[in-house]
Amino acid sequence: MIINFLKSIAILFFIMIFISCKENKRPFKSVTSFLDIETKKIEVYVGGEGANTIVFESGLGVDGKTWLESGIFDSLGSDNQVIAYNRSGYLKSTENSEKRGIPELVNDLHVVITKKSKNGKVVLVGHSLGGAIARAYAVKYPDKVKALLLIEPTNENFKQYALMSQEHEDMLVKQFTIEKLNGAANECSQLIENREFLKKLSSLPNIPVTVITSTKTDSEMTPENVSDWIKAHHSLGNGVTKFTHITTNKSGHFVYTEEPNLVVENINRLLR
């Protein structure tokens, strides 16, 4: 979620703390492998077995291992196949020269699902930018998606997103580059293009969709901004018969690390 330049820098700072703290956590045991996608190698984590496959898509600046470390893989892997991966430039996933906008990220996600899912349809779980990727994937490949859980998804209808200028985007790219987070830097360079892409994106297919929105306020997420954020997320339910919108004030943007049980509970509800 990028609401303005100062908020973006704050999120970048939080991501750096988040990454540094992850080393002490023990991830759920899974099988790690690599997929060749065009000229790059993508690191994929696969665990569990079952009649359902759950695929996790991370937010900007956060690698796929976060879903293992949150305990969510462990909670769901006993009865389901669970899959997460590192997008190009994250951890051991290599880079190439292609741009990293949502259309390109959707293409990579499709290869992961096609090659690794044991089931015909998947439940897609996406956080922040990952929520926008999951949403775009469901629109492009509706026959591959059983249900969607979108956690604090990036949304073009959020008024503060419209305030992002090219200067703000360039500064974010520079900051991520300084931190040697090249995958995030490449994705940051497409933030404005992503906004325009989402504006033109068709409505979601009529599948079960759950959106989780944080209503926690701070100096940037004022009550007015929170209200607009809720409204933007609620608009995702247009035309969706089985749409559920959940709000929480117990966690901030990283709901799945602060309230993993809330995420697991709603994934299980989508599986019923």
PDB file of C-alpha atoms in Angstrom:
ATOM      1  CA  MET A   1       0.000   0.000   0.000  1.00  0.00           C
ATOM      2  CA  ILE A   2       1.559   3.289  -1.101  1.00  0.00           C
ATOM      3  CA  ILE A   3      -0.431   6.293   0.009  1.00  0.00           C
ATOM      4  CA  ASN A   4       2.125   9.068  -0.436  1.00  0.00           C
ATOM      5  CA  PHE A   5       5.868   9.567  -0.406  1.00  0.00           C
ATOM      6  CA  LEU A   6       6.284   9.793   3.364  1.00  0.00           C
ATOM      7  CA  LYS A   7       4.100   6.732   3.886  1.00  0.00           C
ATOM      8  CA  SER A   8       6.115   4.893   1.243  1.00  0.00           C
ATOM      9  CA  ILE A   9       9.385   5.650   3.025  1.00  0.00           C
ATOM     10  CA  ALA A  10       7.821   4.547   6.319  1.00  0.00           C
ATOM     11  CA  ILE A  11       6.764   1.266   4.734  1.00  0.00           C
ATOM     12  CA  LEU A  12      10.262   0.833   3.281  1.00  0.00           C
ATOM     13  CA  PHE A  13      11.741   1.353   6.759  1.00  0.00           C
ATOM     14  CA  PHE A  14       9.305  -1.167   8.239  1.00  0.00           C
ATOM     15  CA  ILE A  15      10.166  -3.679   5.509  1.00  0.00           C
ATOM     16  CA  MET A  16      13.868  -3.404   6.403  1.00  0.00           C
ATOM     17  CA  ILE A  17      13.104  -4.058  10.092  1.00  0.00           C
ATOM     18  CA  PHE A  18      10.729  -6.848   9.101  1.00  0.00           C
ATOM     19  CA  ILE A  19      13.417  -8.551   6.983  1.00  0.00           C
ATOM     20  CA  SER A  20      16.093  -8.241   9.693  1.00  0.00           C
ATOM     21  CA  CYS A  21      13.828  -9.830  12.318  1.00  0.00           C
ATOM     22  CA  LYS A  22      12.816 -12.812  10.202  1.00  0.00           C
ATOM     23  CA  GLU A  23      16.113 -14.650  10.638  1.00  0.00           C
ATOM     24  CA  ASN A  24      15.186 -15.830  14.147  1.00  0.00           C
ATOM     25  CA  LYS A  25      11.961 -17.535  13.073  1.00  0.00           C
ATOM     26  CA  ARG A  26      11.778 -21.199  12.097  1.00  0.00           C
ATOM     27  CA  PRO A  27       9.935 -21.713   8.835  1.00  0.00           C
ATOM     28  CA  PHE A  28       7.593 -24.613   8.129  1.00  0.00           C
ATOM     29  CA  LYS A  29       9.373 -27.491   6.422  1.00  0.00           C
ATOM     30  CA  SER A  30       8.751 -27.406   2.691  1.00  0.00           C
ATOM     31  CA  VAL A  31      10.426 -28.483  -0.514  1.00  0.00           C
ATOM     32  CA  THR A  32      12.360 -25.732  -2.266  1.00  0.00           C
ATOM     33  CA  SER A  33      12.880 -25.928  -6.011  1.00  0.00           C
ATOM     34  CA  PHE A  34      13.546 -23.642  -8.963  1.00  0.00           C
ATOM     35  CA  LEU A  35      11.480 -22.971 -12.062  1.00  0.00           C
ATOM     36  CA  ASP A  36      12.952 -21.673 -15.300  1.00  0.00           C
ATOM     37  CA  ILE A  37      10.804 -18.810 -16.555  1.00  0.00           C
ATOM     38  CA  GLU A  38      12.243 -17.359 -19.741  1.00  0.00           C
ATOM     39  CA  THR A  39      15.771 -16.226 -18.779  1.00  0.00           C
ATOM     40  CA  LYS A  40      15.325 -16.273 -14.994  1.00  0.00           C
ATOM     41  CA  LYS A  41      15.089 -18.861 -12.223  1.00  0.00           C
ATOM     42  CA  ILE A  42      12.277 -18.558  -9.678  1.00  0.00           C
ATOM     43  CA  GLU A  43      12.595 -20.054  -6.185  1.00  0.00           C
ATOM     44  CA  VAL A  44       9.429 -21.898  -5.138  1.00  0.00           C
ATOM     45  CA  TYR A  45       8.351 -23.346  -1.771  1.00  0.00           C
ATOM     46  CA  VAL A  46       5.861 -26.222  -1.833  1.00  0.00           C
ATOM     47  CA  GLY A  47       4.460 -28.092   1.161  1.00  0.00           C
ATOM     48  CA  GLY A  48       1.529 -30.239   2.213  1.00  0.00           C
ATOM     49  CA  GLU A  49      -0.936 -32.312   0.262  1.00  0.00           C
ATOM     50  CA  GLY A  50      -4.683 -32.302  -0.192  1.00  0.00           C
ATOM     51  CA  ALA A  51      -7.616 -31.672  -2.470  1.00  0.00           C
ATOM     52  CA  ASN A  52      -7.007 -27.915  -2.373  1.00  0.00           C
ATOM     53  CA  THR A  53      -4.020 -25.830  -3.427  1.00  0.00           C
ATOM     54  CA  ILE A  54      -3.390 -22.464  -1.769  1.00  0.00           C
ATOM     55  CA  VAL A  55      -0.977 -20.075  -3.494  1.00  0.00           C
ATOM     56  CA  PHE A  56       0.464 -17.066  -1.662  1.00  0.00           C
ATOM     57  CA  GLU A  57       1.580 -13.822  -3.326  1.00  0.00           C
ATOM     58  CA  SER A  58       3.682 -11.392  -1.284  1.00  0.00           C
ATOM     59  CA  GLY A  59       3.703  -7.621  -1.207  1.00  0.00           C
ATOM     60  CA  LEU A  60       6.303  -5.195  -2.501  1.00  0.00           C
ATOM     61  CA  GLY A  61       9.721  -5.686  -0.888  1.00  0.00           C
ATOM     62  CA  VAL A  62       8.792  -8.905   0.930  1.00  0.00           C
ATOM     63  CA  ASP A  63       9.922 -12.370  -0.159  1.00  0.00           C
ATOM     64  CA  GLY A  64       7.745 -15.475  -0.351  1.00  0.00           C
ATOM     65  CA  LYS A  65       9.312 -17.105   2.691  1.00  0.00           C
ATOM     66  CA  THR A  66       7.321 -14.709   4.875  1.00  0.00           C
ATOM     67  CA  TRP A  67       4.280 -17.000   4.521  1.00  0.00           C
ATOM     68  CA  LEU A  68       6.264 -19.900   5.961  1.00  0.00           C
ATOM     69  CA  GLU A  69       7.614 -17.828   8.828  1.00  0.00           C
ATOM     70  CA  SER A  70       4.185 -16.455   9.727  1.00  0.00           C
ATOM     71  CA  GLY A  71       3.014 -19.965  10.641  1.00  0.00           C
ATOM     72  CA  ILE A  72       0.315 -19.905   7.967  1.00  0.00           C
ATOM     73  CA  PHE A  73       1.983 -22.665   5.931  1.00  0.00           C
ATOM     74  CA  ASP A  74       2.158 -24.819   9.073  1.00  0.00           C
ATOM     75  CA  SER A  75      -1.510 -24.230   9.892  1.00  0.00           C
ATOM     76  CA  LEU A  76      -2.772 -25.087   6.414  1.00  0.00           C
ATOM     77  CA  GLY A  77      -0.181 -27.558   5.124  1.00  0.00           C
ATOM     78  CA  SER A  78      -1.519 -30.591   6.986  1.00  0.00           C
ATOM     79  CA  ASP A  79      -4.655 -30.731   4.820  1.00  0.00           C
ATOM     80  CA  ASN A  80      -3.780 -28.688   1.725  1.00  0.00           C
ATOM     81  CA  GLN A  81      -1.031 -28.164  -0.789  1.00  0.00           C
ATOM     82  CA  VAL A  82       0.556 -24.776  -0.067  1.00  0.00           C
ATOM     83  CA  ILE A  83       2.769 -22.816  -2.465  1.00  0.00           C
ATOM     84  CA  ALA A  84       4.754 -19.596  -2.133  1.00  0.00           C
ATOM     85  CA  TYR A  85       7.588 -18.232  -4.227  1.00  0.00           C
ATOM     86  CA  ASN A  86      10.087 -15.430  -4.588  1.00  0.00           C
ATOM     87  CA  ARG A  87       9.483 -13.080  -7.454  1.00  0.00           C
ATOM     88  CA  SER A  88      12.391 -12.115  -9.700  1.00  0.00           C
ATOM     89  CA  GLY A  89      15.162 -10.385  -7.733  1.00  0.00           C
ATOM     90  CA  TYR A  90      14.038 -11.643  -4.311  1.00  0.00           C
ATOM     91  CA  LEU A  91      16.378 -13.967  -2.354  1.00  0.00           C
ATOM     92  CA  LYS A  92      17.638 -16.649  -4.769  1.00  0.00           C
ATOM     93  CA  SER A  93      15.273 -15.836  -7.634  1.00  0.00           C
ATOM     94  CA  THR A  94      17.308 -14.321 -10.440  1.00  0.00           C
ATOM     95  CA  GLU A  95      16.601 -11.204 -12.473  1.00  0.00           C
ATOM     96  CA  ASN A  96      16.416 -10.407 -16.143  1.00  0.00           C
ATOM     97  CA  SER A  97      15.972  -7.183 -18.095  1.00  0.00           C
ATOM     98  CA  GLU A  98      12.181  -7.284 -18.469  1.00  0.00           C
ATOM     99  CA  LYS A  99      10.014  -4.722 -16.724  1.00  0.00           C
ATOM    100  CA  ARG A 100       8.175  -5.913 -13.626  1.00  0.00           C
ATOM    101  CA  GLY A 101       4.674  -4.518 -13.915  1.00  0.00           C
ATOM    102  CA  ILE A 102       1.542  -6.399 -12.915  1.00  0.00           C
ATOM    103  CA  PRO A 103       1.070  -8.052 -16.355  1.00  0.00           C
ATOM    104  CA  GLU A 104       4.587  -9.524 -16.201  1.00  0.00           C
ATOM    105  CA  LEU A 105       4.115 -10.616 -12.577  1.00  0.00           C
ATOM    106  CA  VAL A 106       0.843 -12.321 -13.518  1.00  0.00           C
ATOM    107  CA  ASN A 107       2.656 -14.259 -16.228  1.00  0.00           C
ATOM    108  CA  ASP A 108       5.224 -15.558 -13.721  1.00  0.00           C
ATOM    109  CA  LEU A 109       2.487 -16.508 -11.261  1.00  0.00           C
ATOM    110  CA  HIS A 110       0.761 -18.475 -14.001  1.00  0.00           C
ATOM    111  CA  VAL A 111       3.890 -20.535 -14.642  1.00  0.00           C
ATOM    112  CA  VAL A 112       4.228 -21.282 -10.912  1.00  0.00           C
ATOM    113  CA  ILE A 113       0.605 -22.429 -10.688  1.00  0.00           C
ATOM    114  CA  THR A 114       0.736 -24.429 -13.914  1.00  0.00           C
ATOM    115  CA  LYS A 115       3.952 -26.231 -12.972  1.00  0.00           C
ATOM    116  CA  LYS A 116       3.439 -26.754  -9.233  1.00  0.00           C
ATOM    117  CA  SER A 117      -0.273 -26.990  -8.417  1.00  0.00           C
ATOM    118  CA  LYS A 118      -1.599 -30.538  -8.077  1.00  0.00           C
ATOM    119  CA  ASN A 119      -5.187 -29.343  -8.382  1.00  0.00           C
ATOM    120  CA  GLY A 120      -7.109 -27.767 -11.234  1.00  0.00           C
ATOM    121  CA  LYS A 121      -8.100 -24.620  -9.372  1.00  0.00           C
ATOM    122  CA  VAL A 122      -6.300 -22.728  -6.615  1.00  0.00           C
ATOM    123  CA  VAL A 123      -7.183 -20.432  -3.759  1.00  0.00           C
ATOM    124  CA  LEU A 124      -5.100 -17.288  -4.274  1.00  0.00           C
ATOM    125  CA  VAL A 125      -3.970 -15.269  -1.249  1.00  0.00           C
ATOM    126  CA  GLY A 126      -2.348 -11.910  -1.952  1.00  0.00           C
ATOM    127  CA  HIS A 127      -1.017  -9.158   0.303  1.00  0.00           C
ATOM    128  CA  SER A 128      -0.630  -5.509  -0.758  1.00  0.00           C
ATOM    129  CA  LEU A 129       0.889  -5.493  -4.273  1.00  0.00           C
ATOM    130  CA  GLY A 130       0.413  -9.265  -4.167  1.00  0.00           C
ATOM    131  CA  GLY A 131      -3.305  -8.629  -3.772  1.00  0.00           C
ATOM    132  CA  ALA A 132      -3.338  -6.615  -6.989  1.00  0.00           C
ATOM    133  CA  ILE A 133      -1.390  -9.385  -8.746  1.00  0.00           C
ATOM    134  CA  ALA A 134      -3.834 -12.031  -7.489  1.00  0.00           C
ATOM    135  CA  ARG A 135      -6.770  -9.905  -8.589  1.00  0.00           C
ATOM    136  CA  ALA A 136      -5.344  -9.428 -12.093  1.00  0.00           C
ATOM    137  CA  TYR A 137      -4.589 -13.146 -12.312  1.00  0.00           C
ATOM    138  CA  ALA A 138      -8.183 -14.050 -11.442  1.00  0.00           C
ATOM    139  CA  VAL A 139      -9.445 -11.724 -14.172  1.00  0.00           C
ATOM    140  CA  LYS A 140      -7.095 -13.199 -16.780  1.00  0.00           C
ATOM    141  CA  TYR A 141      -7.427 -16.849 -15.708  1.00  0.00           C
ATOM    142  CA  PRO A 142     -10.842 -17.213 -14.022  1.00  0.00           C
ATOM    143  CA  ASP A 143     -10.918 -20.946 -14.745  1.00  0.00           C
ATOM    144  CA  LYS A 144      -7.784 -21.417 -12.603  1.00  0.00           C
ATOM    145  CA  VAL A 145      -9.043 -19.690  -9.443  1.00  0.00           C
ATOM    146  CA  LYS A 146     -11.415 -21.231  -6.919  1.00  0.00           C
ATOM    147  CA  ALA A 147     -11.447 -18.268  -4.517  1.00  0.00           C
ATOM    148  CA  LEU A 148      -9.539 -15.116  -3.569  1.00  0.00           C
ATOM    149  CA  LEU A 149      -8.326 -13.741  -0.244  1.00  0.00           C
ATOM    150  CA  LEU A 150      -6.954 -10.214  -0.642  1.00  0.00           C
ATOM    151  CA  ILE A 151      -5.152  -8.754   2.375  1.00  0.00           C
ATOM    152  CA  GLU A 152      -4.727  -4.978   2.324  1.00  0.00           C
ATOM    153  CA  PRO A 153      -4.595  -5.069  -1.490  1.00  0.00           C
ATOM    154  CA  THR A 154      -3.181  -2.157  -3.468  1.00  0.00           C
ATOM    155  CA  ASN A 155      -6.153  -0.385  -5.025  1.00  0.00           C
ATOM    156  CA  GLU A 156      -6.403   2.254  -7.732  1.00  0.00           C
ATOM    157  CA  ASN A 157      -9.540   3.786  -6.195  1.00  0.00           C
ATOM    158  CA  PHE A 158      -7.675   4.874  -3.071  1.00  0.00           C
ATOM    159  CA  LYS A 159      -7.372   8.648  -3.431  1.00  0.00           C
ATOM    160  CA  GLN A 160      -3.892   8.872  -1.915  1.00  0.00           C
ATOM    161  CA  TYR A 161      -2.509   6.435  -4.497  1.00  0.00           C
ATOM    162  CA  ALA A 162      -3.465   8.964  -7.180  1.00  0.00           C
ATOM    163  CA  LEU A 163      -1.139  11.516  -5.545  1.00  0.00           C
ATOM    164  CA  MET A 164       1.992   9.504  -6.311  1.00  0.00           C
ATOM    165  CA  SER A 165       4.134  11.376  -8.831  1.00  0.00           C
ATOM    166  CA  GLN A 166       7.018  10.214 -11.003  1.00  0.00           C
ATOM    167  CA  GLU A 167       9.371  11.965  -8.591  1.00  0.00           C
ATOM    168  CA  HIS A 168       8.011   9.903  -5.689  1.00  0.00           C
ATOM    169  CA  GLU A 169       8.352   6.700  -7.690  1.00  0.00           C
ATOM    170  CA  ASP A 170      11.942   7.530  -8.673  1.00  0.00           C
ATOM    171  CA  MET A 171      12.886   8.234  -5.057  1.00  0.00           C
ATOM    172  CA  LEU A 172      11.456   4.902  -3.935  1.00  0.00           C
ATOM    173  CA  VAL A 173      13.373   3.073  -6.652  1.00  0.00           C
ATOM    174  CA  LYS A 174      16.540   4.802  -5.459  1.00  0.00           C
ATOM    175  CA  GLN A 175      15.929   3.829  -1.830  1.00  0.00           C
ATOM    176  CA  PHE A 176      15.303   0.167  -2.642  1.00  0.00           C
ATOM    177  CA  THR A 177      18.393   0.154  -4.884  1.00  0.00           C
ATOM    178  CA  ILE A 178      20.527   1.560  -2.063  1.00  0.00           C
ATOM    179  CA  GLU A 179      19.285  -1.263   0.165  1.00  0.00           C
ATOM    180  CA  LYS A 180      20.199  -3.732  -2.626  1.00  0.00           C
ATOM    181  CA  LEU A 181      16.585  -4.872  -2.905  1.00  0.00           C
ATOM    182  CA  ASN A 182      16.714  -4.981  -6.679  1.00  0.00           C
ATOM    183  CA  GLY A 183      13.526  -6.986  -7.141  1.00  0.00           C
ATOM    184  CA  ALA A 184      11.582  -4.413  -5.149  1.00  0.00           C
ATOM    185  CA  ALA A 185      13.311  -1.558  -6.974  1.00  0.00           C
ATOM    186  CA  ASN A 186      12.286  -2.982 -10.344  1.00  0.00           C
ATOM    187  CA  GLU A 187       8.690  -3.394  -9.174  1.00  0.00           C
ATOM    188  CA  CYS A 188       8.679   0.131  -7.734  1.00  0.00           C
ATOM    189  CA  SER A 189       9.551   1.523 -11.147  1.00  0.00           C
ATOM    190  CA  GLN A 190       6.141   0.311 -12.349  1.00  0.00           C
ATOM    191  CA  LEU A 191       3.941   1.719  -9.557  1.00  0.00           C
ATOM    192  CA  ILE A 192       2.388   4.450 -11.681  1.00  0.00           C
ATOM    193  CA  GLU A 193       1.941   2.108 -14.651  1.00  0.00           C
ATOM    194  CA  ASN A 194       0.340  -0.414 -12.294  1.00  0.00           C
ATOM    195  CA  ARG A 195      -2.153   2.210 -11.161  1.00  0.00           C
ATOM    196  CA  GLU A 196      -3.185   2.885 -14.748  1.00  0.00           C
ATOM    197  CA  PHE A 197      -3.354  -0.856 -15.479  1.00  0.00           C
ATOM    198  CA  LEU A 198      -5.668  -1.448 -12.511  1.00  0.00           C
ATOM    199  CA  LYS A 199      -7.960   1.389 -13.610  1.00  0.00           C
ATOM    200  CA  LYS A 200      -8.620  -0.498 -16.849  1.00  0.00           C
ATOM    201  CA  LEU A 201      -8.863  -3.957 -15.287  1.00  0.00           C
ATOM    202  CA  SER A 202     -12.199  -5.751 -15.624  1.00  0.00           C
ATOM    203  CA  SER A 203     -14.262  -6.651 -12.566  1.00  0.00           C
ATOM    204  CA  LEU A 204     -13.450  -9.823 -10.688  1.00  0.00           C
ATOM    205  CA  PRO A 205     -15.067 -13.058 -11.852  1.00  0.00           C
ATOM    206  CA  ASN A 206     -18.022 -14.229  -9.796  1.00  0.00           C
ATOM    207  CA  ILE A 207     -16.074 -16.461  -7.415  1.00  0.00           C
ATOM    208  CA  PRO A 208     -15.871 -16.316  -3.595  1.00  0.00           C
ATOM    209  CA  VAL A 209     -13.814 -13.259  -2.633  1.00  0.00           C
ATOM    210  CA  THR A 210     -12.750 -12.104   0.822  1.00  0.00           C
ATOM    211  CA  VAL A 211     -10.960  -8.809   1.451  1.00  0.00           C
ATOM    212  CA  ILE A 212      -9.278  -7.978   4.764  1.00  0.00           C
ATOM    213  CA  THR A 213      -8.718  -4.283   5.503  1.00  0.00           C
ATOM    214  CA  SER A 214      -6.797  -2.780   8.403  1.00  0.00           C
ATOM    215  CA  THR A 215      -8.602   0.137  10.032  1.00  0.00           C
ATOM    216  CA  LYS A 216      -5.750   0.970  12.371  1.00  0.00           C
ATOM    217  CA  THR A 217      -5.019   4.692  12.323  1.00  0.00           C
ATOM    218  CA  ASP A 218      -1.675   6.486  12.526  1.00  0.00           C
ATOM    219  CA  SER A 219      -0.249   9.842  11.479  1.00  0.00           C
ATOM    220  CA  GLU A 220      -0.665   8.967   7.793  1.00  0.00           C
ATOM    221  CA  MET A 221      -3.697   6.682   7.899  1.00  0.00           C
ATOM    222  CA  THR A 222      -6.040   9.271   9.334  1.00  0.00           C
ATOM    223  CA  PRO A 223      -9.705   8.395   9.931  1.00  0.00           C
ATOM    224  CA  GLU A 224     -10.494  10.056   6.589  1.00  0.00           C
ATOM    225  CA  ASN A 225      -7.889   7.974   4.753  1.00  0.00           C
ATOM    226  CA  VAL A 226      -9.026   4.791   6.496  1.00  0.00           C
ATOM    227  CA  SER A 227     -12.597   5.492   5.406  1.00  0.00           C
ATOM    228  CA  ASP A 228     -11.428   5.942   1.808  1.00  0.00           C
ATOM    229  CA  TRP A 229      -9.311   2.767   2.052  1.00  0.00           C
ATOM    230  CA  ILE A 230     -12.335   0.764   3.211  1.00  0.00           C
ATOM    231  CA  LYS A 231     -14.452   2.203   0.399  1.00  0.00           C
ATOM    232  CA  ALA A 232     -11.795   1.356  -2.211  1.00  0.00           C
ATOM    233  CA  HIS A 233     -11.592  -2.237  -0.990  1.00  0.00           C
ATOM    234  CA  HIS A 234     -15.350  -2.620  -0.811  1.00  0.00           C
ATOM    235  CA  SER A 235     -15.600  -1.694  -4.498  1.00  0.00           C
ATOM    236  CA  LEU A 236     -13.864  -4.986  -5.325  1.00  0.00           C
ATOM    237  CA  GLY A 237     -17.127  -6.750  -4.522  1.00  0.00           C
ATOM    238  CA  ASN A 238     -18.997  -5.229  -7.465  1.00  0.00           C
ATOM    239  CA  GLY A 239     -20.673  -8.097  -9.304  1.00  0.00           C
ATOM    240  CA  VAL A 240     -19.388 -10.723  -6.858  1.00  0.00           C
ATOM    241  CA  THR A 241     -22.175 -12.750  -5.238  1.00  0.00           C
ATOM    242  CA  LYS A 242     -20.057 -14.300  -2.474  1.00  0.00           C
ATOM    243  CA  PHE A 243     -18.128 -11.244  -1.325  1.00  0.00           C
ATOM    244  CA  THR A 244     -16.973 -10.802   2.268  1.00  0.00           C
ATOM    245  CA  HIS A 245     -15.269  -7.657   3.542  1.00  0.00           C
ATOM    246  CA  ILE A 246     -13.573  -7.930   6.925  1.00  0.00           C
ATOM    247  CA  THR A 247     -12.042  -5.024   8.832  1.00  0.00           C
ATOM    248  CA  THR A 248      -9.633  -5.219  11.751  1.00  0.00           C
ATOM    249  CA  ASN A 249      -8.119  -2.591  14.028  1.00  0.00           C
ATOM    250  CA  LYS A 250      -5.859  -5.110  15.775  1.00  0.00           C
ATOM    251  CA  SER A 251      -3.140  -5.027  13.133  1.00  0.00           C
ATOM    252  CA  GLY A 252      -1.619  -2.675  10.599  1.00  0.00           C
ATOM    253  CA  HIS A 253      -0.696  -3.267   6.972  1.00  0.00           C
ATOM    254  CA  PHE A 254       0.962  -6.644   7.663  1.00  0.00           C
ATOM    255  CA  VAL A 255      -2.197  -8.343   8.899  1.00  0.00           C
ATOM    256  CA  TYR A 256      -0.958 -11.847   8.120  1.00  0.00           C
ATOM    257  CA  THR A 257       2.049 -11.522  10.476  1.00  0.00           C
ATOM    258  CA  GLU A 258       0.153  -9.764  13.271  1.00  0.00           C
ATOM    259  CA  GLU A 259      -3.079 -11.780  13.009  1.00  0.00           C
ATOM    260  CA  PRO A 260      -2.199 -15.023  11.209  1.00  0.00           C
ATOM    261  CA  ASN A 261      -5.171 -16.793  12.781  1.00  0.00           C
ATOM    262  CA  LEU A 262      -7.540 -14.311  11.133  1.00  0.00           C
ATOM    263  CA  VAL A 263      -6.005 -15.135   7.754  1.00  0.00           C
ATOM    264  CA  VAL A 264      -6.089 -18.909   8.338  1.00  0.00           C
ATOM    265  CA  GLU A 265      -9.697 -18.733   9.519  1.00  0.00           C
ATOM    266  CA  ASN A 266     -10.792 -16.934   6.359  1.00  0.00           C
ATOM    267  CA  ILE A 267      -8.830 -19.215   4.044  1.00  0.00           C
ATOM    268  CA  ASN A 268     -10.529 -22.207   5.663  1.00  0.00           C
ATOM    269  CA  ARG A 269     -13.894 -20.525   5.206  1.00  0.00           C
ATOM    270  CA  LEU A 270     -13.181 -20.121   1.483  1.00  0.00           C
ATOM    271  CA  LEU A 271     -12.275 -23.812   1.262  1.00  0.00           C
ATOM    272  CA  ARG A 272     -15.643 -24.981   2.602  1.00  0.00           C
TER     273      ARG A 272
END
